[in-house]
XYZ file of C-alpha atoms in Angstrom:
516
model
C 110.744 129.872 122.249
C 112.916 127.157 123.720
C 112.283 123.881 121.872
C 111.604 120.650 123.693
C 113.534 118.728 121.043
C 116.209 119.787 118.586
C 116.580 117.410 115.638
C 119.839 117.567 113.700
C 119.240 116.771 110.035
C 116.083 116.476 107.964
C 116.253 113.045 106.316
C 113.379 110.598 106.530
C 114.081 109.586 110.145
C 114.407 113.191 111.312
C 111.184 114.123 109.514
C 109.321 111.164 111.001
C 110.524 111.958 114.515
C 109.714 115.646 114.082
C 106.225 114.927 112.777
C 105.441 112.390 115.505
C 106.594 114.725 118.282
C 104.872 117.779 116.774
C 101.604 115.864 116.553
C 101.982 115.143 120.256
C 102.214 118.848 120.957
C 105.956 118.992 121.556
C 107.977 122.006 120.454
C 110.381 120.682 117.809
C 113.121 122.407 115.838
C 114.788 120.690 112.858
C 118.175 122.065 111.849
C 119.381 121.221 108.331
C 122.855 122.238 107.135
C 121.844 122.078 103.436
C 119.750 124.630 101.602
C 116.813 122.201 101.419
C 115.219 119.564 103.593
C 114.838 115.854 102.900
C 118.314 114.359 103.047
C 118.151 111.694 100.330
C 114.611 112.813 99.415
C 115.594 115.165 96.624
C 113.782 115.892 93.343
C 115.299 118.250 90.777
C 115.402 119.155 87.090
C 118.941 117.866 86.688
C 118.848 117.026 82.964
C 116.403 119.318 81.136
C 113.584 121.681 82.160
C 110.372 119.811 82.914
C 112.088 116.497 83.725
C 111.748 115.823 87.461
C 114.338 113.330 88.726
C 114.651 111.747 92.164
C 118.367 112.336 92.586
C 118.822 109.670 95.260
C 116.070 107.716 97.065
C 112.923 106.885 95.139
C 110.931 103.861 96.378
C 108.627 104.164 99.402
C 107.539 100.581 100.054
C 109.220 100.517 103.498
C 107.455 103.688 104.598
C 104.099 102.722 103.131
C 104.085 99.338 104.890
C 105.808 100.340 108.152
C 104.551 101.792 111.429
C 105.701 105.319 110.583
C 103.660 105.302 107.389
C 100.633 103.922 109.224
C 100.831 106.630 111.876
C 101.629 109.578 109.617
C 100.126 108.586 106.263
C 96.692 110.191 106.705
C 98.245 113.434 107.997
C 100.764 113.595 105.152
C 98.074 112.888 102.558
C 96.358 116.130 103.567
C 99.566 117.926 102.618
C 99.992 116.367 99.193
C 101.909 113.135 99.834
C 100.490 110.406 97.605
C 101.822 107.206 96.047
C 102.031 106.048 92.446
C 102.054 102.307 91.772
C 102.565 99.669 89.124
C 101.220 96.095 89.398
C 104.633 94.986 88.142
C 107.080 96.094 90.847
C 110.257 94.444 89.598
C 111.900 92.288 86.948
C 115.261 90.912 85.974
C 116.659 91.256 82.458
C 119.580 88.976 81.648
C 122.285 89.694 79.041
C 120.724 87.296 76.536
C 117.400 89.155 76.710
C 115.580 86.638 78.902
C 113.427 88.390 81.492
C 111.198 87.518 84.421
C 108.645 89.931 85.879
C 107.368 89.774 89.462
C 103.758 90.921 89.733
C 101.549 91.643 92.723
C 99.491 88.560 91.840
C 100.801 85.497 93.667
C 99.022 83.031 91.404
C 100.553 84.673 88.335
C 104.009 84.538 89.936
C 103.616 80.860 90.788
C 102.648 80.089 87.192
C 105.521 82.147 85.740
C 108.098 80.526 88.028
C 106.807 77.029 87.326
C 107.047 77.690 83.590
C 110.788 78.161 84.066
C 111.303 75.218 86.413
C 108.581 72.936 87.812
C 108.278 73.454 91.553
C 109.799 76.937 91.624
C 106.346 78.485 91.861
C 105.440 76.408 94.901
C 108.833 77.245 96.411
C 108.074 80.951 96.000
C 104.634 80.534 97.543
C 106.212 78.769 100.515
C 108.784 81.542 100.958
C 106.354 84.448 100.949
C 103.808 82.421 102.917
C 106.361 81.787 105.665
C 107.220 85.502 105.868
C 103.519 86.274 106.046
C 103.011 83.756 108.857
C 106.012 85.044 110.801
C 105.233 88.716 110.152
C 104.445 89.833 113.749
C 107.656 88.298 115.108
C 109.863 89.010 112.107
C 108.937 92.643 111.578
C 109.150 93.372 115.301
C 112.775 92.204 115.171
C 113.537 94.038 111.932
C 111.931 97.307 112.902
C 111.227 97.490 116.615
C 113.287 98.716 119.542
C 115.632 95.798 120.226
C 116.714 97.114 123.633
C 113.312 96.883 125.257
C 111.236 94.681 127.519
C 108.831 94.308 124.633
C 111.452 92.558 122.524
C 112.475 90.396 125.483
C 108.857 89.339 125.958
C 108.531 88.682 122.238
C 111.553 86.361 122.260
C 110.295 84.611 125.376
C 106.924 84.053 123.706
C 108.593 82.614 120.604
C 110.698 80.296 122.753
C 107.557 78.971 124.396
C 105.818 78.594 121.047
C 108.658 76.980 119.090
C 110.802 75.563 121.857
C 114.422 76.586 122.309
C 115.626 74.267 119.557
C 112.916 75.489 117.229
C 113.776 79.125 117.916
C 117.471 78.392 117.394
C 116.635 76.696 114.092
C 114.590 79.735 113.035
C 117.505 82.069 113.711
C 119.885 79.675 111.967
C 117.782 79.788 108.811
C 117.447 83.568 109.115
C 121.244 83.935 109.156
C 121.747 81.964 105.937
C 123.129 83.898 102.946
C 121.049 84.621 99.868
C 123.163 82.288 97.742
C 122.234 79.391 100.009
C 118.549 80.315 99.946
C 118.300 80.836 96.189
C 120.392 77.887 95.042
C 118.685 75.536 97.496
C 115.065 76.480 96.861
C 114.929 77.513 93.182
C 116.086 75.444 90.213
C 115.736 78.189 87.582
C 118.752 80.505 87.253
C 116.365 83.219 86.086
C 114.242 82.990 89.231
C 117.468 83.146 91.231
C 118.507 86.172 89.175
C 115.214 87.938 89.920
C 115.916 88.119 93.641
C 119.731 88.089 93.866
C 120.300 91.815 93.087
C 117.903 92.941 95.799
C 120.319 92.094 98.601
C 122.595 94.868 97.302
C 119.850 97.345 98.204
C 120.192 96.171 101.804
C 123.917 96.913 101.796
C 124.666 93.172 101.617
C 125.937 90.650 99.068
C 124.683 87.161 98.143
C 127.307 85.711 100.520
C 126.468 87.921 103.525
C 124.947 86.401 106.636
C 121.181 86.989 106.872
C 120.994 88.221 103.249
C 118.740 85.241 102.520
C 116.224 86.414 105.083
C 116.323 89.955 103.745
C 115.788 88.568 100.240
C 112.731 86.654 101.411
C 111.328 89.733 103.143
C 111.845 91.804 99.994
C 110.141 89.153 97.857
C 107.166 89.249 100.200
C 107.051 93.061 100.381
C 107.284 93.586 96.613
C 104.542 91.088 95.907
C 102.294 92.423 98.674
C 102.870 96.170 98.364
C 104.753 96.785 95.108
C 107.425 99.442 94.575
C 105.547 102.749 95.019
C 107.077 106.162 94.359
C 105.925 109.571 95.587
C 103.643 111.459 93.246
C 105.590 114.445 91.977
C 108.859 113.163 93.398
C 110.508 112.273 96.676
C 111.130 115.960 97.295
C 107.387 116.526 97.405
C 107.131 113.948 100.185
C 109.691 115.947 102.189
C 107.645 119.108 101.657
C 104.537 117.321 102.955
C 106.462 116.535 106.132
C 107.487 120.191 106.386
C 103.905 121.383 106.156
C 102.727 118.830 108.717
C 105.439 119.763 111.222
C 104.868 123.487 110.789
C 101.094 123.029 111.000
C 101.597 121.736 114.529
C 103.951 124.460 115.647
C 107.279 122.881 114.725
C 110.062 124.797 113.017
C 112.518 123.802 110.297
C 115.592 125.846 109.481
C 117.805 125.230 106.458
C 121.361 126.503 106.159
C 121.704 125.797 109.891
C 124.893 123.774 110.350
C 125.195 122.377 113.890
C 128.804 122.623 115.033
C 128.521 120.838 118.377
C 126.162 119.492 121.011
C 126.502 121.145 124.411
C 126.502 119.196 127.668
C 125.947 120.067 131.299
C 126.352 117.580 134.131
C 126.237 114.521 131.882
C 123.128 115.726 130.101
C 122.525 117.405 126.760
C 121.746 121.089 127.169
C 121.521 122.253 123.558
C 123.463 122.872 120.372
C 125.764 125.517 118.933
C 125.573 126.371 115.224
C 128.587 127.042 113.033
C 127.469 130.670 113.069
C 127.962 130.754 116.839
C 124.260 130.796 117.696
C 123.408 128.775 120.814
C 120.085 126.956 121.154
C 119.023 125.358 124.418
C 116.642 122.388 124.454
C 115.387 119.454 126.465
C 116.788 116.753 124.175
C 118.675 116.307 120.914
C 117.946 113.752 118.214
C 120.951 113.502 115.918
C 120.263 112.020 112.490
C 123.923 111.660 111.586
C 126.569 109.028 110.894
C 128.846 107.922 113.765
C 131.818 109.901 112.527
C 129.771 113.086 112.546
C 128.248 112.420 115.960
C 131.385 111.430 117.835
C 134.102 113.073 115.764
C 132.412 116.447 115.362
C 129.262 117.091 117.370
C 130.596 115.463 120.557
C 134.279 116.127 119.966
C 134.650 117.868 123.329
C 132.951 115.098 125.319
C 134.901 112.505 127.314
C 133.630 109.382 125.555
C 136.591 107.024 125.052
C 134.519 103.911 124.317
C 132.308 105.706 121.791
C 135.291 107.325 120.088
C 136.958 103.925 119.729
C 133.743 102.478 118.293
C 133.373 105.372 115.847
C 136.945 105.005 114.625
C 136.359 101.291 114.029
C 133.007 101.787 112.301
C 133.190 100.648 108.671
C 131.330 102.013 105.698
C 130.206 99.913 102.773
C 130.199 100.198 99.010
C 129.384 103.437 97.287
C 126.366 104.204 95.173
C 126.336 105.523 91.592
C 123.291 107.286 90.156
C 122.589 107.866 86.480
C 119.575 109.793 85.174
C 118.196 110.141 81.643
C 115.765 112.429 79.890
C 114.320 110.603 76.863
C 112.455 111.846 73.816
C 109.929 109.029 74.137
C 109.289 106.032 76.396
C 111.929 103.324 75.960
C 111.039 100.375 73.753
C 112.544 97.350 75.458
C 113.716 94.674 73.036
C 112.374 92.085 75.470
C 108.554 92.317 75.676
C 106.717 92.776 78.961
C 108.979 95.345 80.657
C 107.231 98.593 79.729
C 105.303 98.988 82.990
C 107.811 97.481 85.422
C 108.811 99.884 88.196
C 112.360 98.581 88.799
C 114.327 96.372 86.405
C 117.649 94.800 87.317
C 120.108 94.178 84.493
C 122.010 91.165 85.781
C 122.871 87.591 84.884
C 122.222 86.190 88.341
C 123.862 85.269 91.624
C 127.404 84.917 90.316
C 127.188 88.188 88.389
C 125.865 90.055 91.446
C 128.511 88.490 93.656
C 131.278 89.354 91.203
C 130.319 93.007 90.775
C 129.844 93.523 94.511
C 133.173 91.893 95.284
C 134.954 94.056 92.725
C 133.442 97.180 94.256
C 134.356 96.121 97.782
C 137.958 95.697 96.628
C 137.965 99.226 95.232
C 137.564 98.171 91.607
C 135.145 99.619 89.078
C 132.986 96.579 88.238
C 133.498 95.264 84.716
C 129.762 94.490 84.525
C 127.990 96.390 87.291
C 124.591 95.380 88.598
C 122.201 97.999 87.239
C 118.797 98.906 88.648
C 116.601 100.800 86.181
C 113.572 102.729 87.397
C 110.865 104.013 85.036
C 109.174 106.791 87.050
C 107.280 108.141 84.026
C 105.333 104.865 83.840
C 104.057 105.313 87.384
C 103.791 109.102 87.483
C 103.145 110.997 84.263
C 103.779 114.317 86.020
C 107.523 113.644 86.126
C 108.167 114.761 82.531
C 106.512 116.499 79.537
C 103.840 114.623 77.581
C 105.260 111.912 75.362
C 108.696 112.065 76.994
C 110.271 109.740 79.574
C 112.856 109.581 82.317
C 115.011 106.749 83.607
C 116.435 106.477 87.131
C 119.478 104.209 87.318
C 121.111 103.079 90.531
C 124.317 101.078 90.633
C 124.599 99.750 94.214
C 128.075 98.267 93.769
C 130.404 101.176 93.084
C 133.697 101.554 94.980
C 133.924 104.380 97.498
C 137.595 104.826 96.600
C 138.794 103.669 93.168
C 141.860 101.432 93.199
C 141.510 100.177 89.636
C 139.185 98.969 86.911
C 138.102 95.338 86.759
C 137.296 95.940 83.081
C 140.832 97.096 82.331
C 139.617 100.152 80.382
C 139.350 103.094 82.811
C 142.715 104.342 84.030
C 141.437 107.146 86.281
C 141.306 106.576 90.032
C 139.603 109.885 90.803
C 135.809 109.902 90.578
C 135.767 113.367 88.998
C 137.671 111.897 86.059
C 136.225 108.364 86.057
C 132.551 109.298 86.471
C 131.611 109.773 82.805
C 133.682 106.805 81.611
C 131.908 104.568 84.119
C 128.573 106.082 83.041
C 129.486 105.203 79.436
C 130.005 101.577 80.511
C 126.594 101.492 82.157
C 124.937 103.163 79.174
C 126.475 100.637 76.785
C 124.867 97.795 78.759
C 121.521 99.593 78.933
C 121.444 100.469 75.232
C 121.749 96.799 74.235
C 118.231 96.276 75.599
C 116.427 99.405 74.337
C 115.680 100.027 70.671
C 117.437 103.087 69.222
C 118.544 104.310 72.618
C 121.018 106.802 71.146
C 118.218 108.372 69.092
C 115.831 108.864 72.034
C 118.430 110.025 74.591
C 118.093 113.763 75.175
C 120.371 114.223 78.189
C 121.964 112.371 81.063
C 123.342 113.260 84.484
C 125.657 111.038 86.514
C 126.421 111.178 90.241
C 129.458 109.308 91.532
C 129.836 108.190 95.157
C 131.961 111.311 95.687
C 129.194 113.514 94.267
C 126.610 111.928 96.564
C 128.884 112.412 99.580
C 129.183 116.085 98.650
C 125.370 116.382 98.550
C 124.861 114.687 101.924
C 127.514 114.518 104.640
C 125.977 111.308 106.018
C 126.689 109.435 102.769
C 130.287 108.765 103.758
C 132.192 107.913 100.598
C 128.844 107.618 98.826
C 127.677 104.797 101.129
C 123.857 105.212 101.259
C 123.325 102.590 103.976
C 124.797 104.418 106.969
C 127.661 101.964 107.283
C 128.472 98.404 106.352
C 125.372 96.296 107.029
C 127.108 92.996 107.782
C 125.906 91.179 110.887
C 128.705 92.534 113.114
C 127.421 96.079 112.491
C 123.695 95.468 112.484
C 120.800 94.838 114.879
C 122.103 95.023 118.476
C 125.669 95.249 117.161
C 125.248 98.703 115.687
C 127.846 100.598 117.799
C 125.349 103.229 118.910
C 122.194 101.134 119.054
C 121.354 102.686 122.444
C 123.141 106.014 122.008
C 126.338 107.161 123.723
C 126.518 105.694 127.223
C 126.155 108.184 130.049
C 124.693 111.085 128.050
C 121.097 111.744 128.967
C 118.870 113.544 126.512
C 120.705 112.428 123.358
C 119.330 109.968 120.805
C 121.064 109.006 117.585
C 118.767 108.190 114.679
C 119.277 107.614 110.968
C 120.590 104.858 108.727
C 123.551 104.167 111.021
C 121.219 103.014 113.782
C 118.703 100.194 114.081
C 116.628 99.365 112.059
C 119.069 100.628 109.450
C 118.819 102.222 106.004
C 115.899 102.786 103.665
C 112.859 105.050 103.643
C 111.018 103.292 106.468
C 111.711 106.001 109.040
C 112.033 103.295 111.688
C 114.667 104.826 113.944
C 112.894 108.176 113.930
C 109.620 106.472 114.773
C 111.156 104.422 117.598
C 112.921 107.463 119.030
C 109.748 109.557 119.006
C 107.769 106.782 120.685
C 110.496 106.504 123.318
C 110.081 110.234 123.987
C 106.354 109.868 124.517
C 104.932 110.493 121.061
C-alpha cells in the first residue's frame, strides 16, 4: 500500500505527526534507522536488572501542557501513557548545603522567597502572573507556526492592544538575558540560583538573548504543571504512540535507514532505503538535523542556498548523562529534597555562566552544572522495592574536548575522559548524600560522543538540534519553512521551530498544515 506520508525518524515530533495524521485517516509510514523507536525516548536496564533508566529525555511538562498533548493525550492514555508527578518539581542545592525548593503552590513559593529576601516573593508572583496574563500571545509565538497569516494577525492584534511602542517594549524585555532578569528582580542569590540553571536546558546561557524570557516561562510552567515523567519510563510513552499509530492503520519500521529522498519535477516522490528499497509517497516529513537533510538525504538535489545554510549551521554544547542504581533512597544532607523531581547542584548565575562558557570553549568544566532527577520518588515501578535510581544530566559538556578547566583530566578523547569526568561529577554529588559510596550499586555514564552514536540527530551530543541563540531560532532557523522550491517535503524535529524538548510542536504544526 502506497503511503500518503513517509516520516523519517521516530522521535517525539515524528511520533506526534504520525499519530495526528493516522487519526485523520491518512496512510502513514514511519521509518526508523535504529532498532527501536522513540529517538531520545529510551528506557533501558543500563545498570542492573530491574532498574529502569531513561537514558536521555525524561520530563514531559512541555508535552503535557502543549497542543500536541491536549490533542493526543486521551488517545495515548488508552495505550498506557500516564504521568507521574511530585508537588515539588525542582530545587537548587548550593555547595554550602543551602537549598531552595520550588513547589506547585504559589503562596508557599512567595513565602519561601520572601524568607530569603523581602520582596522576592512578590517579584516571583509578578513574573509568573505576567506569563499567565500573556499566555495566549506568548505561547502562540513560542509554539505556533510563525510563517502564517494567523501569526501575522496575532501580531497585528497585539500592536492594536499595546500600541507599537508598547509591543516594541514587550519584545525588548523578552530579548533580555537571564542574568539581567534575575539580578534585576531578585535580591537573594539563592532565588537567582534556583532559576539560573534552567536556561541551559533551553540550549542557552545566562548571557544569551531571550534567556530571561525562557527562564520566566519555565518558572511559570514548573509551578503550574510540575516536572512529570512517564509512568514506566519514556520508552513506554514511545510504545503508546506506536500502538496508537498502528491502531489507525499506520506502520512503523525499525532498522529502516533512509538513504535519500527522491524528487520528480521539483516535488518529492518518495524515499530510497540503504537496502535499495524504493518507497513512493505523497509527502515526506523528515525529522532530522540540517546536516542529515541537506548533506545526505537531499545530496543529489540542486539546492545551493540550503547547502550553504546547512554548512553554516552551528551546533551547541554537548550533553553528558550519568545514571545510578542505589541500594536505598538517597539521604540528602540538606533536609527537604527527598521528593523533589529535579535538583540542580549549582552556586548560582556566575557558576552556571562559568561552566557553560568552559564547555563552549571545548573545556571540561571544573565544576559542571548538575541536574539530578529522582525518578523512583515519582514512579516506584522504576526499580526494585527499597532501591532507588538517579538520573543525572550535565547540560554543559563540550562536544569536542580541547582541555580541562580543572587541570586534572589530560584526555581529549571522550572514550578516555568519560569515566574521569563522571568521577568529578560523582565527587560533587557525594558531598550532599550521606554514605553515597555505601549505597551506590552501579553507575553508567554517556558522553556526548556516546549520545551521538545512539542518535544521529544528536550531532556531537548536542540534544537541542543546533545552537539555540537568537540568530538560529524562531524565524531564523535556516529551514523554518523547509527547503525552498521542493513541494511535498517538511522538515520537523529539534532543528526546526519551535525547537527542542518533548513538546512535539514541530510535528504537531506539520500535521495540522497537512490537514490533520
